[in-house]
Coordinates of C-alpha atoms and ligand atoms in Angstrom, one line a residue:
M655 CA -30.9 -10.7 -14.8
T656 CA -32.9 -7.6 -13.8
E657 CA -31.0 -4.9 -12.0
Q658 CA -32.1 -3.8 -8.6
P659 CA -32.2 0.0 -8.0
G660 CA -28.8 1.2 -6.8
V661 CA -27.1 -2.0 -7.6
S662 CA -24.5 -1.9 -10.4
R663 CA -23.6 -4.5 -12.9
R664 CA -20.3 -4.6 -11.1
H665 CA -22.0 -5.7 -7.9
L666 CA -24.1 -8.3 -9.5
F667 CA -21.1 -9.6 -11.3
I668 CA -19.1 -9.7 -8.1
S669 CA -21.9 -11.5 -6.2
G670 CA -21.5 -14.4 -8.7
G671 CA -23.3 -16.8 -6.5
L672 CA -20.9 -16.3 -3.6
V673 CA -23.2 -14.5 -1.3
A674 CA -26.6 -15.4 -0.2
T675 CA -28.1 -12.2 -1.5
A676 CA -31.8 -12.7 -1.0
P677 CA -31.7 -12.9 2.8
L678 CA -29.3 -10.0 2.9
L679 CA -31.8 -7.8 1.1
G680 CA -34.1 -8.3 4.1
A681 CA -31.5 -7.4 6.6
A682 CA -32.1 -4.7 9.2
R683 CA -32.7 -1.1 7.9
H684 CA -30.4 1.8 8.8
A685 CA -28.9 1.8 12.2
E686 CA -28.4 5.3 13.7
D687 CA -24.8 5.5 12.9
I688 CA -21.9 3.4 11.5
S689 CA -20.8 2.3 14.9
A690 CA -24.2 0.9 15.7
K691 CA -24.2 -0.8 12.3
Q692 CA -20.8 -2.2 13.0
A693 CA -21.8 -3.6 16.3
A694 CA -24.8 -5.2 14.7
A695 CA -22.7 -6.6 12.0
G696 CA -20.3 -8.0 14.4
T697 CA -22.9 -10.2 16.1
A698 CA -24.2 -11.6 12.9
T699 CA -23.1 -14.9 11.5
A700 CA -22.2 -15.9 8.0
A701 CA -24.3 -18.9 8.4
G702 CA -27.3 -16.7 9.0
N703 CA -27.9 -13.9 6.5
Q704 CA -25.5 -11.1 7.2
A705 CA -21.8 -10.2 7.7
P706 CA -19.0 -12.8 7.9
V707 CA -17.6 -13.5 11.3
E708 CA -14.3 -11.7 11.4
P709 CA -11.5 -12.6 13.8
Y710 CA -10.4 -10.4 16.7
L711 CA -6.9 -9.2 16.0
D712 CA -4.5 -9.0 18.9
G713 CA -4.2 -5.3 19.5
D714 CA -1.5 -5.5 22.1
E715 CA 0.7 -7.8 20.0
I716 CA 0.6 -6.5 16.5
Q717 CA 2.8 -3.5 15.7
G718 CA 0.9 -0.4 14.9
N719 CA 2.5 0.4 11.6
V720 CA 1.3 -3.0 10.2
L721 CA -2.3 -2.1 11.3
P722 CA -3.9 0.3 11.2
G723 CA -0.7 2.0 9.8
F724 CA 1.0 5.1 11.3
M725 CA 0.1 7.5 8.5
K726 CA 1.8 10.4 10.2
P727 CA 3.1 13.5 8.4
Y728 CA 6.7 12.8 9.6
M729 CA 8.5 9.5 9.3
A730 CA 12.1 8.5 10.0
V731 CA 13.9 5.3 9.4
A732 CA 17.2 4.0 11.0
A733 CA 19.0 0.9 9.8
L734 CA 21.3 -0.7 12.4
T735 CA 23.6 -3.6 12.7
I736 CA 24.1 -5.7 15.8
G737 CA 27.6 -5.8 17.4
D738 CA 27.6 -7.7 20.7
V739 CA 24.5 -9.9 20.7
A740 CA 24.0 -9.9 24.5
S741 CA 24.1 -6.1 24.6
A742 CA 21.7 -5.9 21.6
K743 CA 19.3 -8.2 23.5
G744 CA 19.5 -5.8 26.4
W745 CA 18.7 -2.9 24.1
L746 CA 15.7 -4.8 22.7
T747 CA 14.5 -5.4 26.2
D748 CA 14.5 -1.6 26.8
V749 CA 13.0 -0.7 23.4
A750 CA 10.2 -3.3 23.5
P751 CA 7.9 -1.2 25.8
R752 CA 8.3 1.8 23.4
I753 CA 7.0 -0.1 20.4
T754 CA 3.6 1.3 19.4
T755 CA 0.9 -1.4 19.1
L756 CA -2.2 -1.8 16.9
A757 CA -4.4 -0.9 19.9
E758 CA -2.5 2.3 20.6
A759 CA -2.3 3.5 17.0
M760 CA -6.0 2.6 16.5
Q761 CA -7.2 4.9 19.3
S762 CA -5.3 7.8 17.8
R763 CA -6.5 6.9 14.3
A764 CA -10.1 6.8 15.4
K765 CA -9.7 10.3 16.7
V766 CA -8.3 11.5 13.3
R767 CA -11.1 9.7 11.4
A768 CA -13.8 11.3 13.6
F769 CA -12.2 14.7 13.3
R770 CA -11.7 14.6 9.5
G771 CA -14.7 12.6 8.5
L772 CA -15.0 10.9 5.1
G773 CA -17.2 13.2 3.0
A774 CA -17.3 16.9 2.4
E775 CA -16.1 17.8 5.9
R776 CA -12.9 15.9 5.2
R777 CA -11.9 18.1 2.3
N778 CA -11.8 21.1 4.6
R779 CA -9.8 19.3 7.3
L780 CA -7.2 17.5 5.2
G781 CA -3.8 17.7 6.8
A782 CA -5.3 19.1 10.1
L783 CA -5.0 17.2 13.3
P784 CA -7.5 16.9 16.2
P785 CA -6.6 19.4 18.9
G786 CA -3.9 18.2 21.3
M787 CA -2.7 15.3 19.1
N788 CA 1.0 14.9 19.2
D789 CA 2.0 11.3 18.8
V790 CA 5.5 9.9 18.4
W791 CA 5.4 6.2 17.4
L792 CA 8.1 3.6 17.0
N793 CA 8.1 0.2 15.3
I794 CA 10.8 -2.3 14.6
G795 CA 11.8 -5.0 12.1
L796 CA 14.6 -7.6 12.0
S797 CA 16.2 -9.0 8.9
S798 CA 16.9 -12.7 8.6
G799 CA 20.6 -11.9 9.4
G800 CA 19.4 -10.0 12.5
L801 CA 17.2 -12.9 13.6
K802 CA 20.1 -15.3 13.1
K803 CA 22.3 -13.4 15.4
L804 CA 19.6 -13.0 18.1
L805 CA 18.4 -16.6 18.0
S806 CA 21.8 -18.2 17.8
G807 CA 22.7 -20.4 20.8
G808 CA 19.3 -20.2 22.3
K809 CA 16.4 -22.7 22.4
H810 CA 14.9 -21.1 19.2
A811 CA 18.2 -21.3 17.3
G812 CA 16.7 -23.6 14.6
D813 CA 13.6 -21.4 14.1
L814 CA 14.9 -19.1 11.4
G815 CA 14.6 -22.0 8.9
L816 CA 10.9 -22.2 9.7
F817 CA 10.2 -18.9 7.9
V818 CA 9.2 -20.2 4.5
D819 CA 9.6 -17.1 2.5
Q820 CA 12.8 -17.4 0.4
G821 CA 12.8 -13.6 -0.3
F822 CA 13.1 -13.0 3.4
Q823 CA 15.7 -15.7 3.9
R824 CA 18.0 -14.4 1.2
G825 CA 17.4 -10.6 1.6
L826 CA 16.7 -7.7 -0.7
A827 CA 20.2 -7.3 -2.1
A828 CA 20.3 -11.0 -3.2
R829 CA 16.9 -10.6 -4.8
S830 CA 17.6 -7.3 -6.5
S831 CA 18.1 -8.6 -10.1
L832 CA 15.0 -10.7 -9.8
L833 CA 13.1 -7.4 -9.1
G834 CA 14.4 -6.0 -12.4
D835 CA 17.0 -3.7 -10.8
P836 CA 20.0 -2.8 -12.8
T837 CA 22.6 -5.5 -13.0
D838 CA 25.4 -3.2 -14.3
P839 CA 27.6 -2.5 -11.2
A840 CA 28.2 1.0 -12.5
A841 CA 24.4 1.9 -12.4
D842 CA 23.1 3.9 -9.4
G843 CA 20.4 1.3 -8.8
H844 CA 22.8 -1.6 -8.5
P845 CA 23.0 -2.9 -4.9
A846 CA 26.8 -2.2 -4.8
N847 CA 25.9 1.5 -4.9
W848 CA 23.0 1.6 -2.5
V849 CA 23.2 3.9 0.6
F850 CA 22.6 0.7 2.7
G851 CA 21.5 -2.8 2.2
G852 CA 24.0 -3.7 -0.6
P853 CA 26.2 -6.8 -0.2
G854 CA 28.1 -6.7 3.1
R855 CA 26.1 -3.6 4.1
E856 CA 22.8 -5.2 5.1
A857 CA 21.0 -4.0 8.2
D858 CA 20.0 -6.3 11.0
V859 CA 17.4 -4.0 12.5
L860 CA 15.1 -1.4 10.9
L861 CA 13.5 1.2 13.1
I862 CA 10.5 3.2 11.8
L863 CA 9.4 6.2 13.7
A864 CA 6.4 8.4 12.9
A865 CA 5.3 11.6 14.5
D866 CA 2.8 14.5 14.1
D867 CA 5.6 16.9 14.8
A868 CA 9.0 16.6 13.0
E869 CA 11.0 18.0 15.9
D870 CA 9.5 15.7 18.5
G871 CA 10.0 12.8 16.1
A872 CA 13.7 13.6 15.6
R873 CA 14.3 14.1 19.3
V874 CA 12.9 10.6 20.2
L875 CA 14.8 9.0 17.3
A876 CA 18.0 10.6 18.6
Q877 CA 17.3 9.1 22.1
V878 CA 16.6 5.6 20.7
R879 CA 19.7 5.8 18.4
A880 CA 21.9 6.9 21.3
D881 CA 20.7 3.9 23.4
A882 CA 21.3 1.6 20.5
V883 CA 24.8 2.8 19.9
A884 CA 25.6 2.5 23.6
S885 CA 24.6 -1.1 23.3
G886 CA 27.0 -1.8 20.5
L887 CA 24.7 -1.4 17.5
T888 CA 26.0 0.6 14.5
V889 CA 23.9 3.0 12.5
R890 CA 24.2 2.1 8.8
Y891 CA 21.7 4.5 7.5
E892 CA 19.2 7.1 8.8
E893 CA 16.8 9.3 7.0
S894 CA 13.6 11.2 7.6
G895 CA 10.9 12.5 5.4
Q896 CA 7.6 14.3 5.5
K897 CA 4.5 15.2 3.6
L898 CA 4.9 17.9 1.0
D899 CA 1.3 19.2 1.4
A900 CA -2.0 18.6 3.1
V901 CA -3.3 16.4 0.3
G902 CA -0.4 14.0 0.3
K903 CA 1.1 14.4 -3.2
E904 CA 4.3 12.6 -3.9
H905 CA 7.2 14.0 -5.9
F906 CA 5.8 13.2 -9.4
G907 CA 2.8 15.3 -8.4
F908 CA 0.1 12.7 -7.7
Q909 CA -1.9 12.2 -4.6
D910 CA -0.7 8.9 -3.0
G911 CA -2.0 6.8 -0.2
I912 CA -5.5 6.6 -1.5
S913 CA -6.1 2.9 -2.1
Q914 CA -5.2 0.5 0.6
P915 CA -6.7 -2.9 1.1
G916 CA -9.5 -3.0 3.6
V917 CA -8.4 -5.5 6.3
R918 CA -11.1 -7.7 7.8
G919 CA -10.9 -8.0 11.6
R920 CA -11.9 -6.4 14.8
L921 CA -10.0 -5.0 17.7
A922 CA -10.1 -7.1 20.9
G923 CA -11.8 -5.4 23.8
L924 CA -13.7 -2.9 21.7
P925 CA -16.8 -4.7 20.3
G926 CA -18.1 -3.3 17.1
D927 CA -14.9 -1.6 16.1
F928 CA -13.7 -2.9 12.8
I929 CA -10.1 -2.1 11.9
T930 CA -11.4 -0.9 8.6
P931 CA -14.6 1.2 8.8
R932 CA -17.6 0.0 6.9
T933 CA -19.5 2.6 4.9
I934 CA -22.0 0.8 2.7
D935 CA -25.6 0.2 3.8
P936 CA -26.0 -3.6 3.8
S937 CA -29.8 -3.4 3.8
R938 CA -29.7 -1.9 0.3
L939 CA -26.7 -3.5 -1.3
P940 CA -26.2 -7.2 -1.1
D941 CA -22.5 -7.0 -1.6
A942 CA -21.9 -4.4 1.1
W943 CA -20.0 -7.0 3.2
L944 CA -17.3 -7.0 0.5
Y945 CA -16.3 -3.4 1.1
G946 CA -14.9 -1.0 3.6
L947 CA -15.0 2.3 1.7
P948 CA -16.8 2.1 -1.6
G949 CA -14.6 0.1 -4.0
Q950 CA -12.3 -0.9 -1.2
Y951 CA -12.4 -4.7 -1.1
L952 CA -12.0 -6.3 2.3
V953 CA -9.2 -8.8 2.5
W954 CA -8.8 -11.4 5.3
P955 CA -6.0 -10.5 7.7
G956 CA -3.9 -13.6 7.1
E957 CA -2.7 -12.0 3.8
F958 CA -0.8 -9.5 6.0
V959 CA -0.4 -10.7 9.5
F960 CA 0.9 -14.2 10.5
G961 CA -1.6 -16.4 12.3
Y962 CA -4.9 -15.3 10.9
P963 CA -7.2 -16.6 8.1
R964 CA -6.3 -15.8 4.5
S965 CA -8.7 -15.3 1.6
A966 CA -10.7 -18.3 0.3
A967 CA -12.7 -18.9 -2.9
D968 CA -15.7 -17.2 -1.2
P969 CA -14.6 -13.7 -0.1
L970 CA -17.1 -13.8 2.8
T971 CA -15.7 -17.0 4.3
P972 CA -12.3 -17.1 6.1
G973 CA -9.7 -19.3 4.4
Q974 CA -7.0 -21.3 6.1
V975 CA -5.0 -19.8 9.0
N976 CA -1.7 -18.6 7.6
L977 CA 1.3 -19.1 9.8
P978 CA 4.3 -19.4 7.5
G979 CA 6.9 -19.3 10.3
P980 CA 7.6 -20.6 13.8
A981 CA 4.8 -20.5 16.4
W982 CA 6.1 -17.2 17.8
S983 CA 5.8 -15.5 14.5
K984 CA 2.1 -15.2 15.1
N985 CA 1.0 -11.5 15.0
G986 CA 4.1 -10.6 13.0
S987 CA 4.4 -9.4 9.4
Y988 CA 7.0 -9.0 6.8
L989 CA 8.3 -5.4 6.2
V990 CA 9.8 -4.4 2.9
F991 CA 11.7 -1.2 3.0
R992 CA 13.1 0.4 -0.2
R993 CA 14.6 3.8 -0.7
L994 CA 13.4 4.8 -4.1
R995 CA 14.9 7.9 -5.7
Q996 CA 12.6 9.6 -8.2
D997 CA 13.9 11.4 -11.3
V998 CA 11.2 14.1 -11.3
A999 CA 12.8 16.2 -14.0
G1000 CA 13.2 13.2 -16.3
F1001 CA 9.6 12.1 -15.6
R1002 CA 8.3 15.6 -16.4
A1003 CA 10.3 15.7 -19.6
F1004 CA 9.0 12.4 -20.7
L1005 CA 5.4 13.5 -20.2
A1006 CA 6.0 16.7 -22.1
Q1007 CA 7.8 15.0 -25.0
S1008 CA 5.2 12.2 -25.2
A1009 CA 2.3 14.8 -25.2
E1010 CA 4.0 16.6 -28.0
T1011 CA 4.6 13.5 -30.1
L1012 CA 1.1 12.1 -29.4
S1013 CA -0.7 15.4 -30.3
A1014 CA 0.6 15.0 -33.9
Q1015 CA -1.2 11.7 -34.2
P1016 CA -4.8 11.2 -35.2
G1017 CA -7.0 10.5 -32.2
F1018 CA -4.6 12.2 -29.8
E1019 CA -4.9 15.8 -30.9
G1020 CA -4.6 18.2 -28.0
V1021 CA -3.4 15.7 -25.3
T1022 CA -1.4 17.4 -22.5
P1023 CA 1.5 16.2 -20.3
E1024 CA -1.1 15.8 -17.6
W1025 CA -3.2 13.6 -19.8
V1026 CA -0.2 11.3 -20.4
G1027 CA 0.7 11.3 -16.7
A1028 CA -2.9 10.2 -15.8
R1029 CA -2.7 7.4 -18.3
L1030 CA 0.6 6.2 -16.8
V1031 CA -0.7 6.3 -13.2
G1032 CA -4.4 5.6 -13.7
R1033 CA -5.3 8.7 -11.6
W1034 CA -5.0 12.4 -12.2
P1035 CA -2.7 14.4 -10.0
S1036 CA -5.5 15.1 -7.6
G1037 CA -6.1 11.4 -7.1
A1038 CA -9.3 11.3 -9.2
P1039 CA -9.4 8.0 -11.1
V1040 CA -9.2 8.2 -14.9
A1041 CA -11.9 5.5 -14.8
R1042 CA -14.4 8.0 -13.5
L1043 CA -13.1 11.1 -15.1
P1044 CA -11.5 10.2 -18.5
Y1045 CA -11.1 13.7 -19.8
G1046 CA -9.8 15.9 -17.1
D1047 CA -9.0 16.2 -13.4
N1048 CA -11.2 17.4 -10.6
P1049 CA -9.6 17.9 -7.2
A1050 CA -12.8 17.5 -5.3
L1051 CA -13.1 13.9 -6.5
G1052 CA -9.5 13.3 -5.7
V1053 CA -10.2 13.8 -2.0
D1054 CA -13.7 12.3 -1.9
R1055 CA -12.9 9.1 0.0
L1056 CA -16.5 7.9 -0.6
A1057 CA -16.0 8.0 -4.4
N1058 CA -12.3 8.2 -5.3
N1059 CA -11.8 4.4 -5.1
N1060 CA -15.2 3.3 -6.3
F1061 CA -14.5 1.8 -9.7
G1062 CA -13.5 -1.5 -11.3
F1063 CA -12.2 -2.5 -14.7
A1064 CA -14.4 -5.4 -15.7
A1065 CA -17.9 -4.0 -15.6
D1066 CA -19.7 -0.7 -15.2
A1067 CA -19.7 0.6 -11.6
A1068 CA -22.4 2.5 -9.8
D1069 CA -22.4 4.6 -6.6
D1070 CA -23.0 2.5 -3.6
P1071 CA -25.8 3.2 -1.2
L1072 CA -24.0 4.6 1.8
A1073 CA -24.7 4.1 5.5
A1074 CA -26.7 6.7 7.2
G1075 CA -25.0 10.1 7.6
L1076 CA -22.5 9.5 4.7
K1077 CA -22.7 11.3 1.4
A1078 CA -20.4 11.1 -1.6
G1079 CA -20.2 13.8 -4.2
Q1080 CA -21.9 13.4 -7.6
W1081 CA -19.4 12.1 -10.1
P1082 CA -19.7 10.2 -13.4
E1083 CA -19.7 6.5 -12.9
A1084 CA -16.9 4.3 -14.1
K1085 CA -17.6 2.4 -17.3
A1086 CA -16.4 -1.2 -18.0
D1087 CA -12.9 -1.0 -19.4
P1088 CA -11.8 -4.6 -19.8
V1089 CA -9.0 -3.9 -22.4
G1090 CA -7.8 -0.6 -21.0
L1091 CA -9.1 1.9 -23.5
T1092 CA -9.6 4.5 -20.7
C1093 CA -7.3 3.3 -17.9
P1094 CA -4.5 1.5 -19.8
M1095 CA -3.5 -2.0 -18.7
S1096 CA 0.0 -0.6 -18.0
A1097 CA -1.2 2.2 -15.7
H1098 CA 0.5 1.9 -12.3
I1099 CA -2.7 1.4 -10.3
R1100 CA -3.9 -1.3 -12.8
K1101 CA -0.6 -3.1 -12.7
V1102 CA -0.5 -3.5 -9.0
N1103 CA -4.2 -4.1 -8.4
A1104 CA -6.2 -5.8 -11.0
R1105 CA -9.3 -5.3 -8.9
E1106 CA -12.2 -7.5 -9.9
A1107 CA -10.9 -7.9 -13.5
A1108 CA -9.6 -11.2 -14.9
N1109 CA -5.9 -11.5 -14.8
D1110 CA -3.2 -14.0 -15.7
L1111 CA -3.6 -15.7 -12.3
G1112 CA -7.4 -15.9 -12.3
G1113 CA -9.8 -13.4 -10.8
R1114 CA -10.4 -11.3 -7.8
R1115 CA -9.0 -13.8 -5.3
A1116 CA -5.7 -13.7 -7.1
S1117 CA -5.6 -9.9 -6.7
F1118 CA -6.5 -10.2 -3.0
S1119 CA -3.4 -12.4 -2.4
R1120 CA -1.1 -9.9 -4.0
R1121 CA -2.2 -6.9 -2.0
I1122 CA 0.2 -5.0 0.3
L1123 CA -0.2 -2.5 3.1
R1124 CA 1.7 0.6 2.0
R1125 CA 3.3 2.7 4.7
S1126 CA 5.6 5.1 2.7
Q1127 CA 6.7 8.7 3.2
L1128 CA 8.6 11.1 1.0
F1129 CA 12.2 12.2 1.3
G1130 CA 13.8 15.3 -0.1
P1131 CA 12.4 18.7 -1.1
A1132 CA 9.9 19.1 -3.9
L1133 CA 11.3 20.1 -7.3
G1134 CA 9.9 23.5 -8.2
E1135 CA 8.0 23.9 -11.4
S1136 CA 10.7 26.0 -13.2
S1137 CA 13.5 24.1 -14.7
G1138 CA 17.1 25.0 -13.8
H1139 CA 19.0 24.6 -10.7
D1140 CA 18.0 21.8 -8.3
P1141 CA 19.3 22.4 -4.8
A1142 CA 18.7 18.7 -3.9
N1143 CA 20.6 17.5 -7.0
G1144 CA 17.9 14.9 -7.7
N1145 CA 18.0 13.5 -4.2
R1146 CA 14.3 13.1 -3.6
G1147 CA 11.9 10.2 -3.7
L1148 CA 10.0 7.7 -1.6
L1149 CA 10.9 5.9 1.6
F1150 CA 8.8 3.0 0.4
A1151 CA 7.6 0.6 3.1
C1152 CA 5.0 -2.1 2.9
Y1153 CA 3.8 -5.0 5.0
Q1154 CA 2.6 -8.5 3.9
A1155 CA 2.5 -12.1 4.9
S1156 CA 4.7 -13.2 1.9
I1157 CA 7.4 -11.1 0.3
E1158 CA 7.7 -13.5 -2.6
D1159 CA 4.0 -13.6 -3.4
Q1160 CA 3.2 -10.0 -2.7
F1161 CA 5.9 -7.3 -3.0
E1162 CA 8.2 -9.3 -5.2
F1163 CA 5.4 -10.6 -7.4
L1164 CA 4.0 -7.1 -7.9
C1165 CA 7.5 -5.9 -9.0
N1166 CA 8.6 -8.8 -11.3
G1167 CA 5.3 -10.4 -12.1
W1168 CA 3.2 -7.4 -13.0
M1169 CA 5.0 -3.9 -13.0
G1170 CA 8.1 -5.2 -14.7
S1171 CA 6.3 -7.4 -17.3
A1172 CA 5.1 -6.1 -20.6
K1173 CA 2.4 -8.8 -20.9
R1174 CA 1.0 -9.3 -17.4
P1175 CA -1.5 -9.2 -15.7
R1176 CA -3.1 -9.0 -19.1
S1177 CA -1.9 -8.3 -22.7
P1178 CA -1.8 -6.0 -24.6
G1179 CA -0.4 -3.5 -22.2
G1180 CA 3.3 -2.9 -21.8
F1181 CA 5.3 -2.0 -18.8
D1182 CA 4.4 0.1 -15.8
M1183 CA 6.2 3.2 -17.1
V1184 CA 6.3 4.9 -13.7
I1185 CA 7.9 2.3 -11.5
G1186 CA 8.4 -0.9 -13.6
Q1187 CA 11.9 -1.9 -14.5
N1188 CA 13.1 -4.1 -17.4
G1189 CA 16.0 -6.1 -16.1
V1190 CA 16.0 -8.6 -19.0
P1191 CA 19.5 -8.8 -20.3
G1192 CA 19.8 -7.4 -23.8
D1193 CA 16.7 -5.2 -23.5
R1194 CA 18.8 -2.2 -22.4
R1195 CA 16.1 -1.4 -19.8
E1196 CA 13.8 -0.3 -22.6
R1197 CA 10.1 -0.1 -21.6
S1198 CA 7.1 0.7 -23.6
C1199 CA 3.4 0.8 -23.2
T1200 CA 0.2 1.2 -25.2
V1201 CA -2.2 4.1 -24.8
F1202 CA -5.5 4.8 -26.5
G1203 CA -6.9 8.0 -27.9
R1204 CA -10.3 8.9 -29.4
G1205 CA -11.9 6.2 -31.6
A1206 CA -9.6 3.6 -30.1
A1207 CA -6.6 5.2 -31.8
T1208 CA -3.5 3.4 -30.5
A1209 CA 0.0 4.8 -29.7
T1210 CA 3.1 3.4 -28.1
L1211 CA 5.2 5.3 -25.6
T1212 CA 8.8 4.2 -25.1
T1213 CA 11.7 5.1 -22.8
M1214 CA 15.1 3.7 -21.8
N1215 CA 15.1 5.8 -18.6
D1216 CA 14.2 4.5 -15.2
F1217 CA 12.2 7.2 -13.4
V1218 CA 12.4 5.4 -10.1
V1219 CA 15.8 4.1 -9.0
P1220 CA 16.3 1.8 -6.0
T1221 CA 19.0 3.2 -3.7
G1222 CA 18.8 1.0 -0.6
G1223 CA 16.6 -1.1 1.5
G1224 CA 16.1 -4.5 3.1
Y1225 CA 13.6 -7.2 4.0
F1226 CA 12.6 -7.4 7.6
F1227 CA 10.2 -9.3 10.0
S1228 CA 8.1 -7.2 12.4
P1229 CA 7.5 -9.5 15.3
S1230 CA 4.8 -9.4 17.9
I1231 CA 5.5 -7.5 21.1
S1232 CA 5.7 -10.8 23.1
A1233 CA 8.0 -12.4 20.5
L1234 CA 10.2 -9.3 20.7
K1235 CA 10.4 -9.5 24.5
E1236 CA 10.4 -13.2 25.2
V1237 CA 12.1 -14.8 22.1
L1238 CA 14.4 -12.2 20.7
A1239 CA 15.3 -10.0 23.6
G1240 CA 15.0 -12.7 26.3
Ligands
N7H173 FE1 2.6 3.0 -6.1 N1 3.1 7.4 -8.1 O1 3.2 8.4 -7.6 O2 3.0 7.2 -9.3 N2 1.3 4.5 -6.4 N3 4.2 4.2 -6.4 N4 3.9 1.5 -5.6 N5 1.0 1.8 -5.6 C1 -0.1 4.5 -6.2 O3 -4.0 4.6 -4.9 C2 4.1 5.5 -6.8 C3 5.2 1.5 -5.6 C4 1.1 0.4 -5.2 O4 -5.1 -0.3 -5.1 C5 -0.6 5.7 -6.6 O5 -2.8 5.4 -3.3 C6 5.5 6.0 -6.8 C7 5.8 0.2 -5.4 C8 -0.2 -0.1 -4.9 O6 -5.5 1.0 -6.8 C9 0.4 6.5 -7.0 C10 6.3 5.0 -6.4 C11 4.7 -0.6 -5.2 C12 -1.1 1.0 -5.1 C13 1.6 5.8 -6.9 C14 5.5 3.9 -6.1 C15 3.5 0.2 -5.4 C16 -0.3 2.1 -5.5 C17 -2.1 6.1 -6.6 C18 7.8 5.0 -6.3 C19 4.7 -2.1 -5.0 C20 -2.6 1.0 -4.9 C21 -2.6 6.5 -5.3 C22 8.5 6.0 -6.2 C23 5.6 -3.0 -5.1 C24 -3.3 0.7 -6.2 C25 -3.2 5.4 -4.4 C26 -4.7 0.5 -6.0 C27 -0.8 3.4 -5.8 C28 2.9 6.2 -7.2 C29 6.0 2.7 -5.8 C30 2.3 -0.3 -5.2 C31 0.2 8.0 -7.4 C32 5.9 7.4 -7.3 C33 7.3 -0.1 -5.3 C34 -0.5 -1.5 -4.5

């Protein structure tokens, strides 16, 4: 096979006979801008020679944190239990109009995107907001226990059983040991010790609020909380968190929120507007229709939102419509919330100690704590992928949205030809790394997203069906660099939230199938040392992983410490606006 200019082996590999490439190469040349390109793409048909036909998503029905995601600098959560059901229904009736929708969040998101851009201009505007922007947004989720209360005695009373997901039905506390959480009741991570969500302390309702301004956010949450309490609900838990810096580094010191699945679909009423912007020039790259940002595979929306097509064998063809619940669950999504405490001092000590031990071994001379951290995460602190920069960090790549996710593991990657007006920085291209010599198999980002590489479940499609929409925020103050007194006494971490169409197959599978397994998605590898947990009785929570130095020198890192400890949470369903009003409140 001869390579076409600008087309990487990765792309040719990916095409794999799934896309009618020849006609695509003859597709229209550059449009003036991406919007025009999107509009053109939207009118094309898969049966012709261009983009797949993507469904319109119901922008007034889907909650905005599902899609496109709130992504605000301030986030607060409140977990509530229902007292008197009739009063709670009254409160839901009042709260329903305050729930922010996909359409509302998308308008604001479009302004932020236009303001920050994607290339060099974005680097200078990171963290800045368009003038006048001051949103306060609210979304809601209900646990299976909450749904049971609200549905009981009504015409939908039997509908709870129609939610097929056993994780949702049973709840997070009941599934905790399956996720690898500590089973010793004395351990902090055991559900008995969670701040909420443990046995007998489960929440019926989870509110998620996001805002540009922390004070405004806190004020609105206080109002909503007061209304809820007046309607007989009890606040079980409440916490807020915010970004630590403009780039979005989490407590261990790595930029987070870089790689999200691109979601296929368009917004009703706004022709040409894809939920996920398209950035690759389809006239020059046959596989352009596979991606949003370079390297960001597009996934059919039924993997995340009920009532839409899921992935099929051909990534450009919609699969079956996925409605794993009652008819009124359409436009809903499962919400996982976990309060994850991070042992920052312990993580740093592990990196330092590992670097010292490794440096004494042939092939690892001179490795630093930062080098070890990058091998455990798969990215350097800036977010730059190890796959593109194996030897050292570069903050400019970390924030280059047109390059920082453009890599695979199975084959060499190359820079994609971008749509008119877009320009990525010049960075080394990622080399094929099928066995993890550069980015170890155990690296966090490789454990949770096998990308195009073969894995124990198959190939790319299996990865698509495991993806989640992450919507987390940090809690607690940063731990300073100097060791010594910690004013927060270790109380910092991630308010982890994610949306998906199956808790069992997505969130739970990532935890117990891949992060918490030494052998999957592919051996040899070891555990995800950052987040993975070893709950196997008798293993004493020991985790180890393999890293490679120069000349394929091999070393094993081992720890008995959990650097991330679950301290609360729950499984919820985020219904559509009409289901909230007509089925649950009504
Ligand atoms: Fe992870 N970390 O700081 O080390 N995560 N994560 N995560 N995570 C990612 O790509 C982190 C957690 C995913 O597509 C990055 O956005 C921490 C859970 C997925 O390439 C970093 C915690 C689950 C991705 C971290 C935590 C996931 C991802 C790289 C807990 C799922 C995208 C930045 C305290 C069950 C991977 C980025 C991709 C990326 C960290 C939790 C999943 C730096 C500290 C519980 C799917």
